[in-house]
């Protein structure tokens, strides 16, 4: 997966480490498995190898320790977990709660306020910067381009924007989980029924109020000063498809840098990419799953 992401043009990667065997929860924002795929690097030795390979290729590495909640009894194990990521050479640690930020403040570890923190106001972002030394903010899925522009005006903060895979209309606040106490819930595949009798129905569609694609707005994100575009997928069962998504965003970035209109970049993709024609267009474009465009889902955001 790392090699494919390098070839696709990624210049930053996220890694997450399997928690100790005696800890029953994940120390980051995903459970141990999602859609029956592992989400964690299985050992500190492999983690160090991955970080070394990424650095040799010029990639920045972020270590995920962004669980929304760490129980009091697991605090020492969480700190040791963070230490393992730092010892492996990770450039930053992604944290998922204000308590986690406070625990690591003053440690000298470069901190990223991860998506589970739900940093949706400029005041909150500035407080994290000034009080705790946070240097990067991952903004929530539901912010508009105008709102993200405000974050980009804050001195001393890098702004990271999730692209390509969205989350629910009230992202990071519902606390619905994939498994008890862990993970994100808006796409977890909940089932239920409207009556006592009858087979359970798939409620995933009801919970999934997400928008996704931001490819058309890559030029706008660059122009307002966004530092990074985050493409989720460390649990992806199809690593080649996931790398292809990265490649398309890299094409958009490179095209904008060269002065090529995004419409021409997308037209070129349309001519040569089967995944675009058979997957991207019908699943995203035709369904108006556009992150920053005026769609019914965007109008429903609060």
Tab-separated table of C-alpha atoms in Angstrom:
chain	number	residue	atom	x	y	z
A	1	UNK	CA	0.000	0.000	0.000
A	2	UNK	CA	2.817	2.427	0.858
A	3	UNK	CA	4.652	1.684	-2.394
A	4	UNK	CA	1.481	2.222	-4.429
A	5	UNK	CA	0.734	5.503	-2.658
A	6	UNK	CA	4.268	6.706	-3.378
A	7	UNK	CA	3.863	5.828	-7.051
A	8	UNK	CA	0.483	7.598	-7.118
A	9	UNK	CA	1.985	10.855	-5.894
A	10	UNK	CA	1.178	11.014	-2.180
A	11	UNK	CA	3.540	13.224	-0.187
A	12	UNK	CA	2.121	12.445	3.265
A	13	UNK	CA	0.780	9.234	4.809
A	14	UNK	CA	-1.036	8.191	7.958
A	15	UNK	CA	-0.081	5.104	9.941
A	16	UNK	CA	-1.734	3.468	12.931
A	17	UNK	CA	-0.323	0.818	15.235
A	18	UNK	CA	-2.103	-2.184	16.699
A	19	UNK	CA	-2.688	-1.553	20.433
A	20	UNK	CA	-1.215	-3.876	23.070
A	21	UNK	CA	-2.808	-7.316	23.372
A	22	UNK	CA	-4.203	-6.546	26.824
A	23	UNK	CA	-6.064	-3.423	25.597
A	24	UNK	CA	-9.522	-4.206	24.233
A	25	UNK	CA	-10.044	-0.913	22.380
A	26	UNK	CA	-8.349	0.949	19.576
A	27	UNK	CA	-6.192	3.993	20.345
A	28	UNK	CA	-7.145	5.716	17.106
A	29	UNK	CA	-10.355	6.643	15.285
A	30	UNK	CA	-10.950	3.203	13.752
A	31	UNK	CA	-11.548	-0.233	15.259
A	32	UNK	CA	-8.997	-2.988	14.690
A	33	UNK	CA	-10.871	-4.187	11.598
A	34	UNK	CA	-13.278	-2.431	9.279
A	35	UNK	CA	-15.212	-4.275	6.579
A	36	UNK	CA	-13.124	-7.244	7.740
A	37	UNK	CA	-9.899	-5.463	6.762
A	38	UNK	CA	-7.145	-4.614	9.291
A	39	UNK	CA	-6.634	-0.931	10.053
A	40	UNK	CA	-3.410	-1.159	12.069
A	41	UNK	CA	0.241	-1.929	11.392
A	42	UNK	CA	0.780	-5.178	13.324
A	43	UNK	CA	4.158	-4.454	14.956
A	44	UNK	CA	6.523	-1.665	15.980
A	45	UNK	CA	9.244	-3.222	13.800
A	46	UNK	CA	7.124	-2.970	10.656
A	47	UNK	CA	6.002	0.524	11.680
A	48	UNK	CA	9.632	1.676	11.855
A	49	UNK	CA	10.317	0.058	8.483
A	50	UNK	CA	7.369	1.859	6.902
A	51	UNK	CA	8.355	5.216	8.376
A	52	UNK	CA	11.939	4.770	7.183
A	53	UNK	CA	10.779	3.906	3.653
A	54	UNK	CA	8.384	6.863	3.588
A	55	UNK	CA	11.070	9.281	4.747
A	56	UNK	CA	13.517	7.930	2.170
A	57	UNK	CA	10.958	8.806	-0.500
A	58	UNK	CA	10.403	12.272	0.965
A	59	UNK	CA	7.012	11.594	2.547
A	60	UNK	CA	5.851	13.040	5.841
A	61	UNK	CA	4.379	10.480	8.284
A	62	UNK	CA	1.523	11.114	10.732
A	63	UNK	CA	0.936	8.652	13.583
A	64	UNK	CA	-2.713	8.140	14.535
A	65	UNK	CA	-3.526	8.260	18.240
A	66	UNK	CA	-6.845	9.995	17.672
A	67	UNK	CA	-9.336	7.974	19.682
A	68	UNK	CA	-12.195	10.309	20.679
A	69	UNK	CA	-12.068	8.896	24.222
A	70	UNK	CA	-9.303	7.157	26.166
A	71	UNK	CA	-10.530	5.543	29.374
A	72	UNK	CA	-8.689	6.517	32.546
A	73	UNK	CA	-7.437	2.965	33.016
A	74	UNK	CA	-5.841	3.012	29.559
A	75	UNK	CA	-4.059	6.346	29.820
A	76	UNK	CA	-0.616	4.891	30.569
A	77	UNK	CA	-0.970	2.407	27.698
A	78	UNK	CA	-2.068	5.218	25.360
A	79	UNK	CA	0.987	7.279	26.305
A	80	UNK	CA	3.243	4.288	25.650
A	81	UNK	CA	1.449	3.779	22.330
A	82	UNK	CA	2.186	7.384	21.339
A	83	UNK	CA	5.788	6.876	22.398
A	84	UNK	CA	6.067	3.856	20.107
A	85	UNK	CA	4.936	5.972	17.158
A	86	UNK	CA	7.418	8.709	17.989
A	87	UNK	CA	10.243	6.203	18.495
A	88	UNK	CA	9.459	4.739	15.069
A	89	UNK	CA	10.167	8.164	13.587
A	90	UNK	CA	6.701	9.577	12.895
A	91	UNK	CA	6.755	13.309	12.161
A	92	UNK	CA	3.537	14.145	14.027
A	93	UNK	CA	0.973	12.565	16.319
A	94	UNK	CA	-2.704	12.961	15.447
A	95	UNK	CA	-4.849	13.404	18.565
A	96	UNK	CA	-8.620	13.028	18.796
A	97	UNK	CA	-9.620	14.799	22.010
A	98	UNK	CA	-8.814	17.890	24.015
A	99	UNK	CA	-7.734	15.648	26.885
A	100	UNK	CA	-5.250	13.933	24.585
A	101	UNK	CA	-3.885	17.254	23.376
A	102	UNK	CA	-3.476	18.410	26.977
A	103	UNK	CA	-1.664	15.191	27.931
A	104	UNK	CA	0.927	15.695	25.176
A	105	UNK	CA	1.243	19.474	25.350
A	106	UNK	CA	4.785	20.514	26.214
A	107	UNK	CA	6.229	17.132	25.255
A	108	UNK	CA	7.875	18.513	22.137
A	109	UNK	CA	5.839	16.166	19.926
A	110	UNK	CA	4.321	17.992	16.901
A	111	UNK	CA	0.559	17.630	17.360
A	112	UNK	CA	-2.280	17.456	14.834
A	113	UNK	CA	-5.864	18.062	15.979
A	114	UNK	CA	-7.564	15.174	14.194
A	115	UNK	CA	-11.003	14.933	12.678
A	116	UNK	CA	-12.665	13.453	15.819
A	117	UNK	CA	-11.985	16.734	17.652
A	118	UNK	CA	-14.534	18.521	15.471
A	119	UNK	CA	-12.653	21.835	15.313
A	120	UNK	CA	-15.391	23.886	13.665
A	121	UNK	CA	-14.662	27.408	14.954
A	122	UNK	CA	-11.703	29.730	14.487
A	123	UNK	CA	-11.615	30.412	18.216
A	124	UNK	CA	-11.227	26.735	19.034
A	125	UNK	CA	-8.449	26.386	16.450
A	126	UNK	CA	-6.600	29.421	17.792
A	127	UNK	CA	-6.947	28.116	21.364
A	128	UNK	CA	-5.419	24.767	20.397
A	129	UNK	CA	-2.530	26.616	18.746
A	130	UNK	CA	-1.886	29.090	21.551
A	131	UNK	CA	-2.572	26.976	24.638
A	132	UNK	CA	-1.307	23.581	23.511
A	133	UNK	CA	1.053	24.161	20.603
A	134	UNK	CA	-1.064	22.381	17.982
A	135	UNK	CA	0.308	23.147	14.519
A	136	UNK	CA	-2.192	21.419	12.216
A	137	UNK	CA	-5.989	21.222	12.226
A	138	UNK	CA	-8.038	18.648	10.322
A	139	UNK	CA	-11.298	20.518	9.717
A	140	UNK	CA	-14.693	18.718	9.783
A	141	UNK	CA	-16.301	17.292	6.673
A	142	UNK	CA	-19.202	19.735	6.704
A	143	UNK	CA	-17.337	23.046	6.362
A	144	UNK	CA	-17.875	25.086	3.219
A	145	UNK	CA	-15.068	26.593	1.178
A	146	UNK	CA	-15.813	29.991	2.704
A	147	UNK	CA	-15.510	28.616	6.220
A	148	UNK	CA	-12.266	26.790	5.398
A	149	UNK	CA	-10.893	30.073	4.019
A	150	UNK	CA	-11.271	31.559	7.497
A	151	UNK	CA	-9.184	28.768	9.033
A	152	UNK	CA	-6.483	29.316	6.424
A	153	UNK	CA	-6.060	32.927	7.599
A	154	UNK	CA	-4.866	31.771	11.051
A	155	UNK	CA	-1.120	32.238	11.400
A	156	UNK	CA	0.968	29.292	12.525
A	157	UNK	CA	-1.559	26.592	11.594
A	158	UNK	CA	-1.593	24.151	8.707
A	159	UNK	CA	-5.099	23.311	7.534
A	160	UNK	CA	-5.941	19.816	6.335
A	161	UNK	CA	-9.217	19.047	4.555
A	162	UNK	CA	-10.762	15.570	4.176
A	163	UNK	CA	-11.583	14.804	0.552
A	164	UNK	CA	-13.104	11.901	-1.337
A	165	UNK	CA	-14.776	9.969	1.488
A	166	UNK	CA	-17.252	11.837	3.629
A	167	UNK	CA	-19.083	11.245	6.858
A	168	UNK	CA	-22.436	12.099	8.358
A	169	UNK	CA	-24.235	15.397	8.486
A	170	UNK	CA	-23.142	15.962	12.083
A	171	UNK	CA	-19.689	14.444	11.743
A	172	UNK	CA	-17.745	13.667	14.955
A	173	UNK	CA	-20.653	14.555	17.224
A	174	UNK	CA	-23.059	11.614	17.010
A	175	UNK	CA	-20.607	9.151	18.629
A	176	UNK	CA	-22.297	6.205	16.935
A	177	UNK	CA	-19.718	3.465	16.696
A	178	UNK	CA	-18.734	0.543	14.478
A	179	UNK	CA	-18.240	-1.611	17.549
A	180	UNK	CA	-19.074	-0.673	21.153
A	181	UNK	CA	-17.049	2.354	22.169
A	182	UNK	CA	-14.838	2.567	19.082
A	183	UNK	CA	-14.941	3.998	15.597
A	184	UNK	CA	-17.120	6.147	13.377
A	185	UNK	CA	-20.765	5.270	12.974
A	186	UNK	CA	-22.255	7.021	9.979
A	187	UNK	CA	-21.239	4.247	7.575
A	188	UNK	CA	-21.204	1.344	9.962
A	189	UNK	CA	-24.036	-0.668	8.385
A	190	UNK	CA	-26.531	-0.609	11.229
A	191	UNK	CA	-29.603	-2.812	10.846
A	192	UNK	CA	-33.029	-2.643	12.412
A	193	UNK	CA	-36.741	-2.873	11.701
A	194	UNK	CA	-39.777	-0.640	11.982
A	195	UNK	CA	-41.837	-3.331	13.683
A	196	UNK	CA	-41.271	-6.250	16.021
A	197	UNK	CA	-41.828	-8.741	13.241
A	198	UNK	CA	-40.111	-8.939	9.895
A	199	UNK	CA	-36.462	-9.223	8.847
A	200	UNK	CA	-34.026	-6.457	9.832
A	201	UNK	CA	-33.522	-3.706	7.276
A	202	UNK	CA	-30.253	-2.013	6.341
A	203	UNK	CA	-30.254	1.423	7.981
A	204	UNK	CA	-26.909	2.472	6.476
A	205	UNK	CA	-28.588	4.728	3.933
A	206	UNK	CA	-30.394	6.619	6.664
A	207	UNK	CA	-27.228	7.254	8.637
A	208	UNK	CA	-25.055	7.999	5.609
A	209	UNK	CA	-25.717	11.653	4.842
A	210	UNK	CA	-22.249	12.201	3.463
A	211	UNK	CA	-20.798	14.042	0.532
A	212	UNK	CA	-17.566	12.868	-0.970
A	213	UNK	CA	-15.745	14.091	-4.047
A	214	UNK	CA	-13.781	17.356	-4.026
A	215	UNK	CA	-11.821	16.820	-7.237
A	216	UNK	CA	-13.400	19.771	-9.068
A	217	UNK	CA	-12.495	22.072	-6.187
A	218	UNK	CA	-8.825	21.126	-5.827
A	219	UNK	CA	-7.804	24.477	-7.426
A	220	UNK	CA	-10.002	26.393	-4.984
A	221	UNK	CA	-8.567	24.516	-1.988
A	222	UNK	CA	-5.019	25.277	-3.123
A	223	UNK	CA	-5.775	28.952	-3.721
A	224	UNK	CA	-7.269	29.550	-0.266
A	225	UNK	CA	-4.184	28.015	1.367
A	226	UNK	CA	-5.117	24.447	2.334
A	227	UNK	CA	-1.925	22.563	3.249
A	228	UNK	CA	-3.108	18.979	2.786
A	229	UNK	CA	-5.963	16.992	1.293
A	230	UNK	CA	-6.691	13.850	3.269
A	231	UNK	CA	-7.792	10.721	1.402
A	232	UNK	CA	-8.921	8.013	3.868
A	233	UNK	CA	-8.284	4.364	3.146
A	234	UNK	CA	-5.789	2.626	5.418
A	235	UNK	CA	-8.396	-0.153	5.773
A	236	UNK	CA	-9.057	-0.294	2.032
A	237	UNK	CA	-9.483	-3.857	0.674
A	238	UNK	CA	-8.425	-2.638	-2.778
A	239	UNK	CA	-5.109	-0.858	-2.375
A	240	UNK	CA	-4.709	-0.288	-6.108
A	241	UNK	CA	-8.054	1.455	-6.366
A	242	UNK	CA	-7.188	3.587	-3.355
A	243	UNK	CA	-3.880	4.569	-4.944
A	244	UNK	CA	-5.711	5.431	-8.153
A	245	UNK	CA	-7.813	7.937	-6.181
A	246	UNK	CA	-4.622	9.522	-4.867
A	247	UNK	CA	-3.265	9.617	-8.421
A	248	UNK	CA	-6.315	11.536	-9.655
A	249	UNK	CA	-6.005	14.158	-6.932
A	250	UNK	CA	-2.281	14.423	-7.700
A	251	UNK	CA	-3.200	15.011	-11.345
A	252	UNK	CA	-5.523	17.817	-10.285
A	253	UNK	CA	-2.835	19.424	-8.103
A	254	UNK	CA	-0.177	19.104	-10.812
A	255	UNK	CA	-2.546	20.430	-13.450
A	256	UNK	CA	-3.412	23.484	-11.380
A	257	UNK	CA	0.263	24.176	-10.722
A	258	UNK	CA	0.885	24.028	-14.475
A	259	UNK	CA	-2.047	26.347	-15.183
A	260	UNK	CA	-4.293	23.684	-16.714
A	261	UNK	CA	-8.025	24.219	-16.013
A	262	UNK	CA	-9.565	21.500	-13.859
A	263	UNK	CA	-12.114	20.804	-16.599
A	264	UNK	CA	-9.280	19.817	-18.937
A	265	UNK	CA	-7.663	17.659	-16.259
A	266	UNK	CA	-10.937	15.796	-15.700
A	267	UNK	CA	-11.521	15.454	-19.454
A	268	UNK	CA	-8.096	13.815	-19.762
A	269	UNK	CA	-8.927	11.437	-16.900
A	270	UNK	CA	-12.239	10.588	-18.554
A	271	UNK	CA	-10.472	9.539	-21.761
A	272	UNK	CA	-8.113	7.014	-20.169
A	273	UNK	CA	-9.379	5.856	-16.739
A	274	UNK	CA	-11.836	2.963	-16.636
A	275	UNK	CA	-12.392	3.469	-12.900
A	276	UNK	CA	-13.528	7.017	-13.596
A	277	UNK	CA	-16.033	5.961	-16.228
A	278	UNK	CA	-17.419	2.886	-14.455
A	279	UNK	CA	-17.102	3.876	-10.802
A	280	UNK	CA	-16.462	7.528	-10.121
A	281	UNK	CA	-19.034	9.081	-12.479
A	282	UNK	CA	-22.058	6.927	-11.563
A	283	UNK	CA	-21.286	6.731	-7.839
A	284	UNK	CA	-20.209	10.321	-7.221
A	285	UNK	CA	-20.867	12.786	-10.029
A	286	UNK	CA	-24.251	11.421	-11.088
A	287	UNK	CA	-25.355	11.162	-7.433
A	288	UNK	CA	-24.273	14.754	-6.650
A	289	UNK	CA	-21.914	13.563	-3.934
A	290	UNK	CA	-19.913	16.763	-4.235
A	291	UNK	CA	-18.196	18.032	-1.111
A	292	UNK	CA	-18.248	21.737	-1.869
A	293	UNK	CA	-20.985	22.158	-4.486
A	294	UNK	CA	-24.589	23.278	-3.968
A	295	UNK	CA	-26.364	19.935	-3.536
A	296	UNK	CA	-29.262	18.788	-1.329
A	297	UNK	CA	-26.778	17.177	1.060
A	298	UNK	CA	-24.682	20.335	1.343
A	299	UNK	CA	-27.816	22.373	2.074
A	300	UNK	CA	-28.710	19.926	4.870
A	301	UNK	CA	-25.491	20.561	6.782
A	302	UNK	CA	-25.797	22.263	10.144
